[in-house]
Short mmCIF file of C-alpha atoms in Angstrom, two decimals:
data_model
loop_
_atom_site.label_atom_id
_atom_site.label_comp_id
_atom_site.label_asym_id
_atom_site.label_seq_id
_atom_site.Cartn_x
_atom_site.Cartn_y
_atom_site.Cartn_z
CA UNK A 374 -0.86 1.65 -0.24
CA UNK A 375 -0.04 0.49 1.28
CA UNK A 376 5.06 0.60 -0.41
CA UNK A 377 8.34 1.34 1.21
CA UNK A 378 4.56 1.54 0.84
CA UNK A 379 2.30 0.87 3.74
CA UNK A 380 -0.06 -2.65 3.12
CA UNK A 381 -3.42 -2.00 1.64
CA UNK A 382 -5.58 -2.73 4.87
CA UNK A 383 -7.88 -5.53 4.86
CA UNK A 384 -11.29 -5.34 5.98
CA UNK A 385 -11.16 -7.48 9.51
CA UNK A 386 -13.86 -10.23 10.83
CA UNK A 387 -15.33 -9.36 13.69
CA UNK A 388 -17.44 -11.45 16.47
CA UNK A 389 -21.10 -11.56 15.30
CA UNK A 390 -22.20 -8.19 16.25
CA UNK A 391 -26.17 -6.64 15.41
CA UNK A 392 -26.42 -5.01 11.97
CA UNK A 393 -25.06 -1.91 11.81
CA UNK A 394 -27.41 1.07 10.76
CA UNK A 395 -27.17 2.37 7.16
CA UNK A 396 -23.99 4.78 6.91
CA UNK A 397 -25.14 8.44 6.63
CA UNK A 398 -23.87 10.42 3.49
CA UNK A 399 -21.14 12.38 5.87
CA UNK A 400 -19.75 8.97 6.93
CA UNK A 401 -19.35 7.98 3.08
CA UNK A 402 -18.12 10.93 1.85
CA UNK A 403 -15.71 11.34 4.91
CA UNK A 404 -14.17 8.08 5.22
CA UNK A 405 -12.65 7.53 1.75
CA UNK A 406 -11.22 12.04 2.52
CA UNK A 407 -9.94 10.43 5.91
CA UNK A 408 -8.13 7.31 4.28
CA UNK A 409 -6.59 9.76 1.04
CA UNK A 410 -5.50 11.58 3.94
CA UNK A 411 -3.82 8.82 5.85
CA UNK A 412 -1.83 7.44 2.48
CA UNK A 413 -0.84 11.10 1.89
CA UNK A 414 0.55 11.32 5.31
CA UNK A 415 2.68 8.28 4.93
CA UNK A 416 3.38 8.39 1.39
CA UNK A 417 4.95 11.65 0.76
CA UNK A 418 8.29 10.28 3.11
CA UNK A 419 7.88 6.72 0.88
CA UNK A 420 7.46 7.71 -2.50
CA UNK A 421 9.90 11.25 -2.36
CA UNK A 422 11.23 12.22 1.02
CA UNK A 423 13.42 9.31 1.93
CA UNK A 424 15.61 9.54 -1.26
CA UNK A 425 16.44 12.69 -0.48
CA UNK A 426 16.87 12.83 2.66
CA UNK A 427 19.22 10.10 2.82
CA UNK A 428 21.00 11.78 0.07
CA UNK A 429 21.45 14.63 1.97
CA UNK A 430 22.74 13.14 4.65
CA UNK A 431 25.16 10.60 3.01
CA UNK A 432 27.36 9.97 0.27
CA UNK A 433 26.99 8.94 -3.83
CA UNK A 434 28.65 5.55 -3.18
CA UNK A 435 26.61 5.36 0.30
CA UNK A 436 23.21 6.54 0.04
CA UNK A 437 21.41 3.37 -2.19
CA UNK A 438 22.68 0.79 0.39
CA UNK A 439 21.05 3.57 3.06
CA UNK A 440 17.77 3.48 1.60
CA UNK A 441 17.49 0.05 1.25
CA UNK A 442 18.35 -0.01 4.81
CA UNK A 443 15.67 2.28 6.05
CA UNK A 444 13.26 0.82 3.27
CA UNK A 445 13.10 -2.46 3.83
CA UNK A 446 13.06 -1.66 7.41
CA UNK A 447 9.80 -0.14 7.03
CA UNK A 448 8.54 -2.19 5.54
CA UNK A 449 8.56 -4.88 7.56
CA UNK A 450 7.46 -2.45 9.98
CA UNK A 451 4.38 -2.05 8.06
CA UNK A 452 3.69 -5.30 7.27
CA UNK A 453 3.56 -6.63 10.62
CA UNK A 454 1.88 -3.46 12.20
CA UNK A 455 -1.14 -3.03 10.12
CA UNK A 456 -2.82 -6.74 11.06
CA UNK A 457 -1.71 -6.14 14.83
CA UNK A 458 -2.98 -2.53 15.26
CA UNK A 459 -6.46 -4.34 13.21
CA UNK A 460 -6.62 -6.82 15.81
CA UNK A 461 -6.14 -4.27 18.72
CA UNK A 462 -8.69 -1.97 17.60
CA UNK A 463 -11.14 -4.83 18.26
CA UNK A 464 -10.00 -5.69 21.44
CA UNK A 465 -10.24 -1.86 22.44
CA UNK A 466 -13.10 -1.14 25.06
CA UNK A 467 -12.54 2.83 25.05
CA UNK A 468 -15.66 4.91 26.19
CA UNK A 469 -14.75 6.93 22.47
CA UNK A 470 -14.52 3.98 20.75
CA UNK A 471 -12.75 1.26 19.44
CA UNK A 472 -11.88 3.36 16.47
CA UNK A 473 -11.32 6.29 17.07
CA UNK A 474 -8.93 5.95 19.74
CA UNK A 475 -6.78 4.28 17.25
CA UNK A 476 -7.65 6.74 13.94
CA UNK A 477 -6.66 9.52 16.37
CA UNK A 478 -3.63 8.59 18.60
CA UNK A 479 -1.89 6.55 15.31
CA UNK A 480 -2.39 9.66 13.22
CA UNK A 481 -0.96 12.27 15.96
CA UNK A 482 2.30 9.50 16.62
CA UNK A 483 2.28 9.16 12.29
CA UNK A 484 2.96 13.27 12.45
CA UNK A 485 5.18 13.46 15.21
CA UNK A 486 7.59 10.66 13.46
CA UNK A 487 7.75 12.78 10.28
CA UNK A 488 9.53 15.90 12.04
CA UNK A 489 11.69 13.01 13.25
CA UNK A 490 12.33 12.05 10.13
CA UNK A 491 12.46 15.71 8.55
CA UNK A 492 15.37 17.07 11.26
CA UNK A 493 17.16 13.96 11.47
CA UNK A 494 20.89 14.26 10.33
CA UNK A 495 22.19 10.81 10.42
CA UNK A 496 20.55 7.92 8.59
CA UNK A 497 19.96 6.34 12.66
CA UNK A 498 17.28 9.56 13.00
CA UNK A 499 15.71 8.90 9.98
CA UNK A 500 15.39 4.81 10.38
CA UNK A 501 13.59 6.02 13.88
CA UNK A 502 11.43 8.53 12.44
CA UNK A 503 10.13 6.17 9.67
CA UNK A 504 9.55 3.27 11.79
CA UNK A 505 7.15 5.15 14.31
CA UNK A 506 5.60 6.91 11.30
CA UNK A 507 5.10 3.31 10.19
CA UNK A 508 3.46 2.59 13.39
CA UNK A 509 1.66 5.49 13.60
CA UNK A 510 -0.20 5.41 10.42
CA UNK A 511 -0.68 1.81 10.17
CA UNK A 512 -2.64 1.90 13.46
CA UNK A 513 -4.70 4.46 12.11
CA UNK A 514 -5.35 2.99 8.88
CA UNK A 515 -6.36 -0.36 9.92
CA UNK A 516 -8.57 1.15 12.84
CA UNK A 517 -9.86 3.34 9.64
CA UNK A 518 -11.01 0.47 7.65
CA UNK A 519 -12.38 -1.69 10.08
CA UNK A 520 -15.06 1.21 10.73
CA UNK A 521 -16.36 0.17 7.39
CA UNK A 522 -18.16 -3.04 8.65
CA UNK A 523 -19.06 -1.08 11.95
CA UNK A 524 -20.96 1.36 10.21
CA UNK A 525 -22.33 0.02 6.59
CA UNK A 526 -24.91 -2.10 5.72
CA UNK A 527 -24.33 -5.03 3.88
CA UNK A 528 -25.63 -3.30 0.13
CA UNK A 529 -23.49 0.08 1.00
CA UNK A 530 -19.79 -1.34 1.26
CA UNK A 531 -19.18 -2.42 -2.12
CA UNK A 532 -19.61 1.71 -2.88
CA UNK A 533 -17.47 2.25 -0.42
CA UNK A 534 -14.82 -0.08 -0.70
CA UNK A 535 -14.61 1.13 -4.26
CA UNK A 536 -13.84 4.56 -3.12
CA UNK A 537 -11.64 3.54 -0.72
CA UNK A 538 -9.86 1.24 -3.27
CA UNK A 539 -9.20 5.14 -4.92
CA UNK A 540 -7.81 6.33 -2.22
CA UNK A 541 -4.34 4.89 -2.38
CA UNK A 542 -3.15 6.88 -5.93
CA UNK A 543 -4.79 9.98 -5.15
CA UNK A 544 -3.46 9.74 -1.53
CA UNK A 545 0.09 9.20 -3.98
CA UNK A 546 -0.45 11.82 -6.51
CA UNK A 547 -1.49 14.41 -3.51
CA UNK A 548 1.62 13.62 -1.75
CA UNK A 549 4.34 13.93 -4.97
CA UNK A 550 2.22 17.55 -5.57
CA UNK A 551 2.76 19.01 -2.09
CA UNK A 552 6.46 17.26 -2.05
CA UNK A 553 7.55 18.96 -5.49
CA UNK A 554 6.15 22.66 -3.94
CA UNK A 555 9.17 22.33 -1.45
CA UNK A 556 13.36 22.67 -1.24
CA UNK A 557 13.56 20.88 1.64
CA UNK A 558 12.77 17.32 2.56
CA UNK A 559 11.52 18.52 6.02
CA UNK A 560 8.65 20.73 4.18
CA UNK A 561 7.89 17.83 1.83
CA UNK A 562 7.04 15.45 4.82
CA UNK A 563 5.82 17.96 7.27
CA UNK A 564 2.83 20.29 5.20
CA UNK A 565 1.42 16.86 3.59
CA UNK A 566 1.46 15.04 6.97
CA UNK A 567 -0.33 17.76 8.69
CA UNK A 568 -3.13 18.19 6.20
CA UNK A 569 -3.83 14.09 5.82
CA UNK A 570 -3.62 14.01 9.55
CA UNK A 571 -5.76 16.74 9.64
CA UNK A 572 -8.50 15.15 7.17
CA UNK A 573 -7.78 11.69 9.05
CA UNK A 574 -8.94 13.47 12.62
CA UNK A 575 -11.33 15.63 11.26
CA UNK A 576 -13.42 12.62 9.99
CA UNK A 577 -12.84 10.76 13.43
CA UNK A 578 -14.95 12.96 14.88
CA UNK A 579 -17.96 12.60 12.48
CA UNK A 580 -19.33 9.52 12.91
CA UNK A 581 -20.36 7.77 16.53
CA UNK A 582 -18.34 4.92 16.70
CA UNK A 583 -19.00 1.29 17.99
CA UNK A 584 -18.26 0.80 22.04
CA UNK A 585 -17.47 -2.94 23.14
CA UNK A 586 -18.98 -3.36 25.95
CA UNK A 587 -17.72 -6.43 26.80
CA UNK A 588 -14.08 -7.21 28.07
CA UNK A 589 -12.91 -9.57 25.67
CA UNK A 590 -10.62 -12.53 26.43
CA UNK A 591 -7.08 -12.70 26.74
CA UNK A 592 -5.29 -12.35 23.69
CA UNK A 593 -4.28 -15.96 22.13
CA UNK A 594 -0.60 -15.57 20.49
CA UNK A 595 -1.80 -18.57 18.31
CA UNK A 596 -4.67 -16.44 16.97
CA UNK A 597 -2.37 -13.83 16.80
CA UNK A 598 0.24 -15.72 14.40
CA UNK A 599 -2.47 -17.37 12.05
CA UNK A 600 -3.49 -13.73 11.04
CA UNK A 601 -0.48 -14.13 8.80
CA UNK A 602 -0.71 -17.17 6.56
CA UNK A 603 -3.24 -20.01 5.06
CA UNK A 604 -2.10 -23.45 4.38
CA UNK A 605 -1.67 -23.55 0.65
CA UNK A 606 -2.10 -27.18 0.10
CA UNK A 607 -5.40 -26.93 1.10
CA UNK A 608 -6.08 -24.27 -0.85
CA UNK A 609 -3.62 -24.60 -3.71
CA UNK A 610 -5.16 -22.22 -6.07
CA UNK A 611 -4.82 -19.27 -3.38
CA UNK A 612 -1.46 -20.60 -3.12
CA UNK A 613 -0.76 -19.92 -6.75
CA UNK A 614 -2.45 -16.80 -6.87
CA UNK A 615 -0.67 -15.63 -3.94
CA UNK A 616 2.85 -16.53 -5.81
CA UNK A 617 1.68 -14.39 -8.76
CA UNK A 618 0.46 -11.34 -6.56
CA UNK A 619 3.76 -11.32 -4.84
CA UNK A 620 6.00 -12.05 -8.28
CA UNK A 621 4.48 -9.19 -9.79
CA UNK A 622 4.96 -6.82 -7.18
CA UNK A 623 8.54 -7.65 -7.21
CA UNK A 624 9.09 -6.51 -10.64
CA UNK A 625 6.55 -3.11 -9.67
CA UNK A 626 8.47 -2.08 -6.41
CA UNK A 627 12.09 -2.87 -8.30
CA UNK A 628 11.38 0.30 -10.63
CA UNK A 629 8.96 2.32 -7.65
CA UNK A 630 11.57 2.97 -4.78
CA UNK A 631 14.61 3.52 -6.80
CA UNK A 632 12.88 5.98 -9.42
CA UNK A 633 14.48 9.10 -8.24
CA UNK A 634 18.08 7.69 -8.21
CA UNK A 635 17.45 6.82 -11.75
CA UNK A 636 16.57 10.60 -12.42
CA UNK A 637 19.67 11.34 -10.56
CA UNK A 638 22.31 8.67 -11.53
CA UNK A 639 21.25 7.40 -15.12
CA UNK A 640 19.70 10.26 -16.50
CA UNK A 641 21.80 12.86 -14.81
CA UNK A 642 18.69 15.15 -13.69
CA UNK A 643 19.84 17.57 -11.55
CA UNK A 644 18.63 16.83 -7.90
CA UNK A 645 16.73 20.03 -8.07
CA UNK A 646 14.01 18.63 -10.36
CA UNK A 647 13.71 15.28 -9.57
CA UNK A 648 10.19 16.26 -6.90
CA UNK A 649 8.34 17.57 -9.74
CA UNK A 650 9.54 14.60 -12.47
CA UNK A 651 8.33 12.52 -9.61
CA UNK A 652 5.13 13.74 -8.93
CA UNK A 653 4.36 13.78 -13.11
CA UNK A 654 5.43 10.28 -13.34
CA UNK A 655 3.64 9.43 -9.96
CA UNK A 656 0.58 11.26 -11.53
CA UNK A 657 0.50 9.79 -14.73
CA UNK A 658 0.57 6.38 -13.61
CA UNK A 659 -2.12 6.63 -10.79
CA UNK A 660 -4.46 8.46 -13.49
CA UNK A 661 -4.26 5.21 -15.52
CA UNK A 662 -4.39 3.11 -12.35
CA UNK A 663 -8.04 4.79 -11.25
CA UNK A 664 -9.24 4.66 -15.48
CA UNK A 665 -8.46 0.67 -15.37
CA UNK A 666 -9.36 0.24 -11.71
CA UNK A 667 -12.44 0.90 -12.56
CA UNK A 668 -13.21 -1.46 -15.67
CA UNK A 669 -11.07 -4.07 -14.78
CA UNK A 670 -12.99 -6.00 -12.81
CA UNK A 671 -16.27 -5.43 -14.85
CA UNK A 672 -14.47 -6.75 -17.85
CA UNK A 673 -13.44 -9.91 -16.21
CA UNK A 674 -17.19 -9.90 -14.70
CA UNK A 675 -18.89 -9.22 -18.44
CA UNK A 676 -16.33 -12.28 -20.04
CA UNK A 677 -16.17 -14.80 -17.26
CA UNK A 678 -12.47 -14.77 -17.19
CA UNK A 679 -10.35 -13.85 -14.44
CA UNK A 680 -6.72 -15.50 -15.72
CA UNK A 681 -6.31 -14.09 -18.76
CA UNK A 682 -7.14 -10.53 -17.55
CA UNK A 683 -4.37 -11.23 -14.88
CA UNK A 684 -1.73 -12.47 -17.31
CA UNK A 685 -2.62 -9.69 -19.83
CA UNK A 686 -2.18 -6.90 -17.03
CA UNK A 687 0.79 -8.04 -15.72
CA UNK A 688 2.28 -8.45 -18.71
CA UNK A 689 1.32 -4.23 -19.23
CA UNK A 690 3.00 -3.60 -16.44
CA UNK A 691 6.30 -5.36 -16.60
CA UNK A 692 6.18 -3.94 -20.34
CA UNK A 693 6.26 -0.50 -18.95
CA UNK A 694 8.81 -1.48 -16.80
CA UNK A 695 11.12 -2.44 -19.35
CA UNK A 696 10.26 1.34 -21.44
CA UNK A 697 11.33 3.02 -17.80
CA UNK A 698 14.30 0.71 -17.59
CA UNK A 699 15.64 1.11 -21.34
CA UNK A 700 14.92 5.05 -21.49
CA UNK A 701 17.31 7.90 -22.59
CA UNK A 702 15.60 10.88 -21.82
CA UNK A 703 12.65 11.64 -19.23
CA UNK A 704 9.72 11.63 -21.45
CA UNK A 705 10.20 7.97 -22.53
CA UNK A 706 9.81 7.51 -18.54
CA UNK A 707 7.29 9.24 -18.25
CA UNK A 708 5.32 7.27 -20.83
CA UNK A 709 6.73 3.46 -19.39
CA UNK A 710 4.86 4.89 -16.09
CA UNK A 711 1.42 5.50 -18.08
CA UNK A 712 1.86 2.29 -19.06
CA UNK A 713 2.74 0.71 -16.26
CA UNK A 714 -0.18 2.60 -14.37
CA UNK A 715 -2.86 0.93 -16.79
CA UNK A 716 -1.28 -3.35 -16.03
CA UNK A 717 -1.67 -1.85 -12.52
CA UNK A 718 -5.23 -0.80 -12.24
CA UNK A 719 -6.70 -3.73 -14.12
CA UNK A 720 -4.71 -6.14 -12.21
CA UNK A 721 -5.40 -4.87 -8.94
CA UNK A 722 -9.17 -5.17 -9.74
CA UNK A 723 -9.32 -8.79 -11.60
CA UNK A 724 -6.56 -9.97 -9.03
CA UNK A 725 -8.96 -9.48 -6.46
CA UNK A 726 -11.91 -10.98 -7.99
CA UNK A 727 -9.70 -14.15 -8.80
CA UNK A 728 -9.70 -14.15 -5.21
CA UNK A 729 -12.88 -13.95 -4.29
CA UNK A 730 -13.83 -16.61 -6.79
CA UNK A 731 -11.31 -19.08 -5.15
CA UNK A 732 -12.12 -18.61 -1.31
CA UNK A 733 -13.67 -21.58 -0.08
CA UNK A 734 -17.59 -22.29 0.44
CA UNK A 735 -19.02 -21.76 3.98
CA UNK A 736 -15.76 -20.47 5.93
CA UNK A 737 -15.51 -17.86 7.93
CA UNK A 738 -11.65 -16.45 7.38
CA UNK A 739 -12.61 -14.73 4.37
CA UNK A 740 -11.10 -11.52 6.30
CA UNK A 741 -7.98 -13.19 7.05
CA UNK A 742 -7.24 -14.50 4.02
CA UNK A 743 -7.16 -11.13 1.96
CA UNK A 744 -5.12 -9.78 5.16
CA UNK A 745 -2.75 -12.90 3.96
CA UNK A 746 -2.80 -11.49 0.11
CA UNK A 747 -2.15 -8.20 1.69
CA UNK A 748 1.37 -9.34 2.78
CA UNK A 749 2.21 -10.38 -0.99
CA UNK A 750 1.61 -7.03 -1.42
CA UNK A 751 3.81 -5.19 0.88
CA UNK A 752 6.76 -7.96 1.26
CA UNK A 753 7.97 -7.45 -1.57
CA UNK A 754 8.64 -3.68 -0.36
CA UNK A 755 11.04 -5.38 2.45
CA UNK A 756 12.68 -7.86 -0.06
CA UNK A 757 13.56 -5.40 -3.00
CA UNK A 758 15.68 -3.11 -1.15
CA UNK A 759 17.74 -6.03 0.88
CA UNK A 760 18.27 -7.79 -3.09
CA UNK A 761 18.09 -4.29 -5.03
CA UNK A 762 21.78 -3.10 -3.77
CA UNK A 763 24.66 -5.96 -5.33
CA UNK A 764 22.31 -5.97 -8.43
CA UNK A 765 22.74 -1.74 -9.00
CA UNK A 766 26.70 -2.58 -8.18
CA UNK A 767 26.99 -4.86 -11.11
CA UNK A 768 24.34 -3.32 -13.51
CA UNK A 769 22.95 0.05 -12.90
CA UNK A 770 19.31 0.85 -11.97
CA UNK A 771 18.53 -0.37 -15.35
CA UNK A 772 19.17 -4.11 -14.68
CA UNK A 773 17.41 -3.58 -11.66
CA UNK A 774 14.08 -2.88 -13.45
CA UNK A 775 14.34 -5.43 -16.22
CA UNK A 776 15.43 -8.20 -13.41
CA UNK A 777 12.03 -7.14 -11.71
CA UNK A 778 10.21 -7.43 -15.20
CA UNK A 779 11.06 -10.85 -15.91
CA UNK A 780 10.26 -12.16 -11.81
CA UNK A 781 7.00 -10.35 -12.59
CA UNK A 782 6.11 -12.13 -16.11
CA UNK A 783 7.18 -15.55 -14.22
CA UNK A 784 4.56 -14.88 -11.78
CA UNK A 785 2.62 -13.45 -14.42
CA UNK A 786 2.68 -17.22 -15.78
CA UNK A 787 2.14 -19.04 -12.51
CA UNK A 788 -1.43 -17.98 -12.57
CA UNK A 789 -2.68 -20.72 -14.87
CA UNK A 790 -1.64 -23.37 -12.84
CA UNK A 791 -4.91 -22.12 -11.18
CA UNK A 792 -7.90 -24.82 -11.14
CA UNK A 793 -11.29 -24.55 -11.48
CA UNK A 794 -11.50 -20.33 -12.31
CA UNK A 795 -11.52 -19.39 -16.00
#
């Protein structure tokens, strides 16, 4: 992503609206280019930028409480912007667009936050600069998406959703490569946020986009609020599953966000290096991520068995955690993150599938309720950094990792209190 990482975007409902003619070729070939752009643009700051520049701009004994600080910030930025920019682009009765408007104007603000962020020189400037960049490209994203029902038939989105679903750890690996080409944390945000903005507009302006021509009605802050949540003892098998989405992602973004300050502080990398071991560990893992992302949920399809594929991913990935978290040199990192990078493809695909085969009969918040798993997803990104500071004081960024391994094989196990799914 969605992170520190921006929410994967779900795919909003919309009011009944005629079907939509079949997407042309330029449409599906630009709007997965567009989105890799868009996570580019935001991830570059997330996954490498931030570290350093609050390193730069504060002390040894200061600069982990800082991040967490500006991390979890914006990450609860994220969380609640995506859903609310989704719901405005719906609402918007634009004579471009209700898309457009949004892809366009979020990706410009996105872009004008990351200078903000690159010349800030106090950790105030660069809380400011990630929070509008968090604005920015959330709007954009979620308008992004939701073009996807506007413009695909029914038989062409599962293509494109899976190309999309791609987007997010080449959108990562493209934005560690142009980071680790750079000295200075202003360069690493900057050149990568121009050229994903660039793809990002460039594709705006491809496709003719839907016009509402009728004034909707007032927004209801109700509707509004139950965007965010399902009642889970009406659905208690979403309620489980949504406990072991958000478990394991605990454990994942314990060892993601503080990776370069165990480069730095535990391995005693010199700063200097730390972009490029980045961007290999960052590569390595999303190249296993797209390999399983792909099978996963094939397998699951081919066996009839959704649980155990869940358990036995997660279990990959908190065992890579614990390689990461007990290394000694770089290269045994660099192999927990392959490993990590396979749990995480398979259970990304079979974890949604689970889902689908647990929404209810006949209702129409299908939508919603993956924008609800969405927020397991990206709260843990708020929550690590605000717990992830007194456990480094009393045991290193090691303890950190394995205490995010073992809340991610608990949630690992919470999966087969599931009913009625294999």
């Amino acid at each position: 992503m969605a992170t520190f990482l921006s929410s994967t975007p779900a795919i909003p409902q919309t009011e009944p609206t005629p079907a939509p003619q079949r997407a042309t070729l330029a449409y599906m070939v630009g709007m997965p280019i567009a989105s890799t752009g868009l996570w580019m643009a935001v991830l570059a700051p997330a996954i490498v930028v931030l570290a350093i520049k609050v390193s730069e701009i504060t002390t040894p004994e200061t600069r982990a409480g800082a991040l967490s600080l500006v991390a979890g910030v914006g990450a609860i930025i994220a969380l609640l912007a995506n859903p609310l920019f989704g719901r405005l682009s719906d609402r918007t009765t634009s004579r471009f667009g209700m898309r457009k408007p949004w892809i366009v104007g979020g990706s410009l603000v996105g872009l004008g936050a990351l200078f903000i962020l690159g010349t800030a020189t106090g950790v105030p400037g660069v809380m400011i600069g990630w929070i509008l960049a968090q604005l920015g490209f959330n709007a954009a994203l979620s308008a992004l998406v939701a073009t996807l029902p506007d413009q695909a038939a029914a038989d062409q989105r599962g293509r494109i959703s899976g190309l999309v679903g791609m987007t997010l750890p080449v959108g990562l690996v493209a934005a560690t490569f142009f980071a680790q080409l750079f000295d200075s944390a202003f360069l690493m945000a900057v050149v990568p946020g121009i050229v994903g903005v660039a793809m990002a507009i460039g594709f705006a302006f491809t496709f003719k986009d839907r016009v509402l021509e009728t004034k909707p009605a007032p927004l209801d802050l109700k509707e509004i609020i139950g965007s965010f949540y399902f009642n889970p003892r009406k659905l208690p098998g979403l309620g489980w599953a949504w406990l072991t989405k958000f478990m394991v992602y605990i454990g994942y973004c314990a060892a993601r966000l503080y990776l370069p300050y165990f480069f730095t502080d535990h391995l005693q990398v010199p700063e200097a290096d730390v972009p490029n071991l980045v961007f290999r560990a960052t590569l390595i893992s999303a190249v296993g991520t797209v390999v399983t992302s792909g099978f996963g949920g094939w397998i699951s399809d081919r066996i009839g068995r959704r649980k155990a594929l869940v358990i036995a991913s997660a279990v990959i990935i908190m065992a890579g955690l614990i390689v990461i978290a007990t290394s000694t040199g770089t290269n045994q990192v660099l192999v927990g993150q392959a490993i990590v990078g396979l749990g995480l493809g398979c259970f990304g695909a079979v974890d949604v599938a689970l889902i689908a085969d647990l929404l209810p009969a006949g209702q129409g918040e299908n939508a919603k309720t993956f924008g609800v798993f969405n927020i397991a997803q990206a709260l843990p990104q708020s929550l690590v950094p605000a717990l992830a500071f007194p456990v480094i004081a009393l045991g290193g960024y090691p303890a950190l990792f394995l205490g995010g391994a073992v809340v991610g094989l608990v949630g690992a196990a919470l999966v087969t209190r599931i009913k009625g799914v294999k």
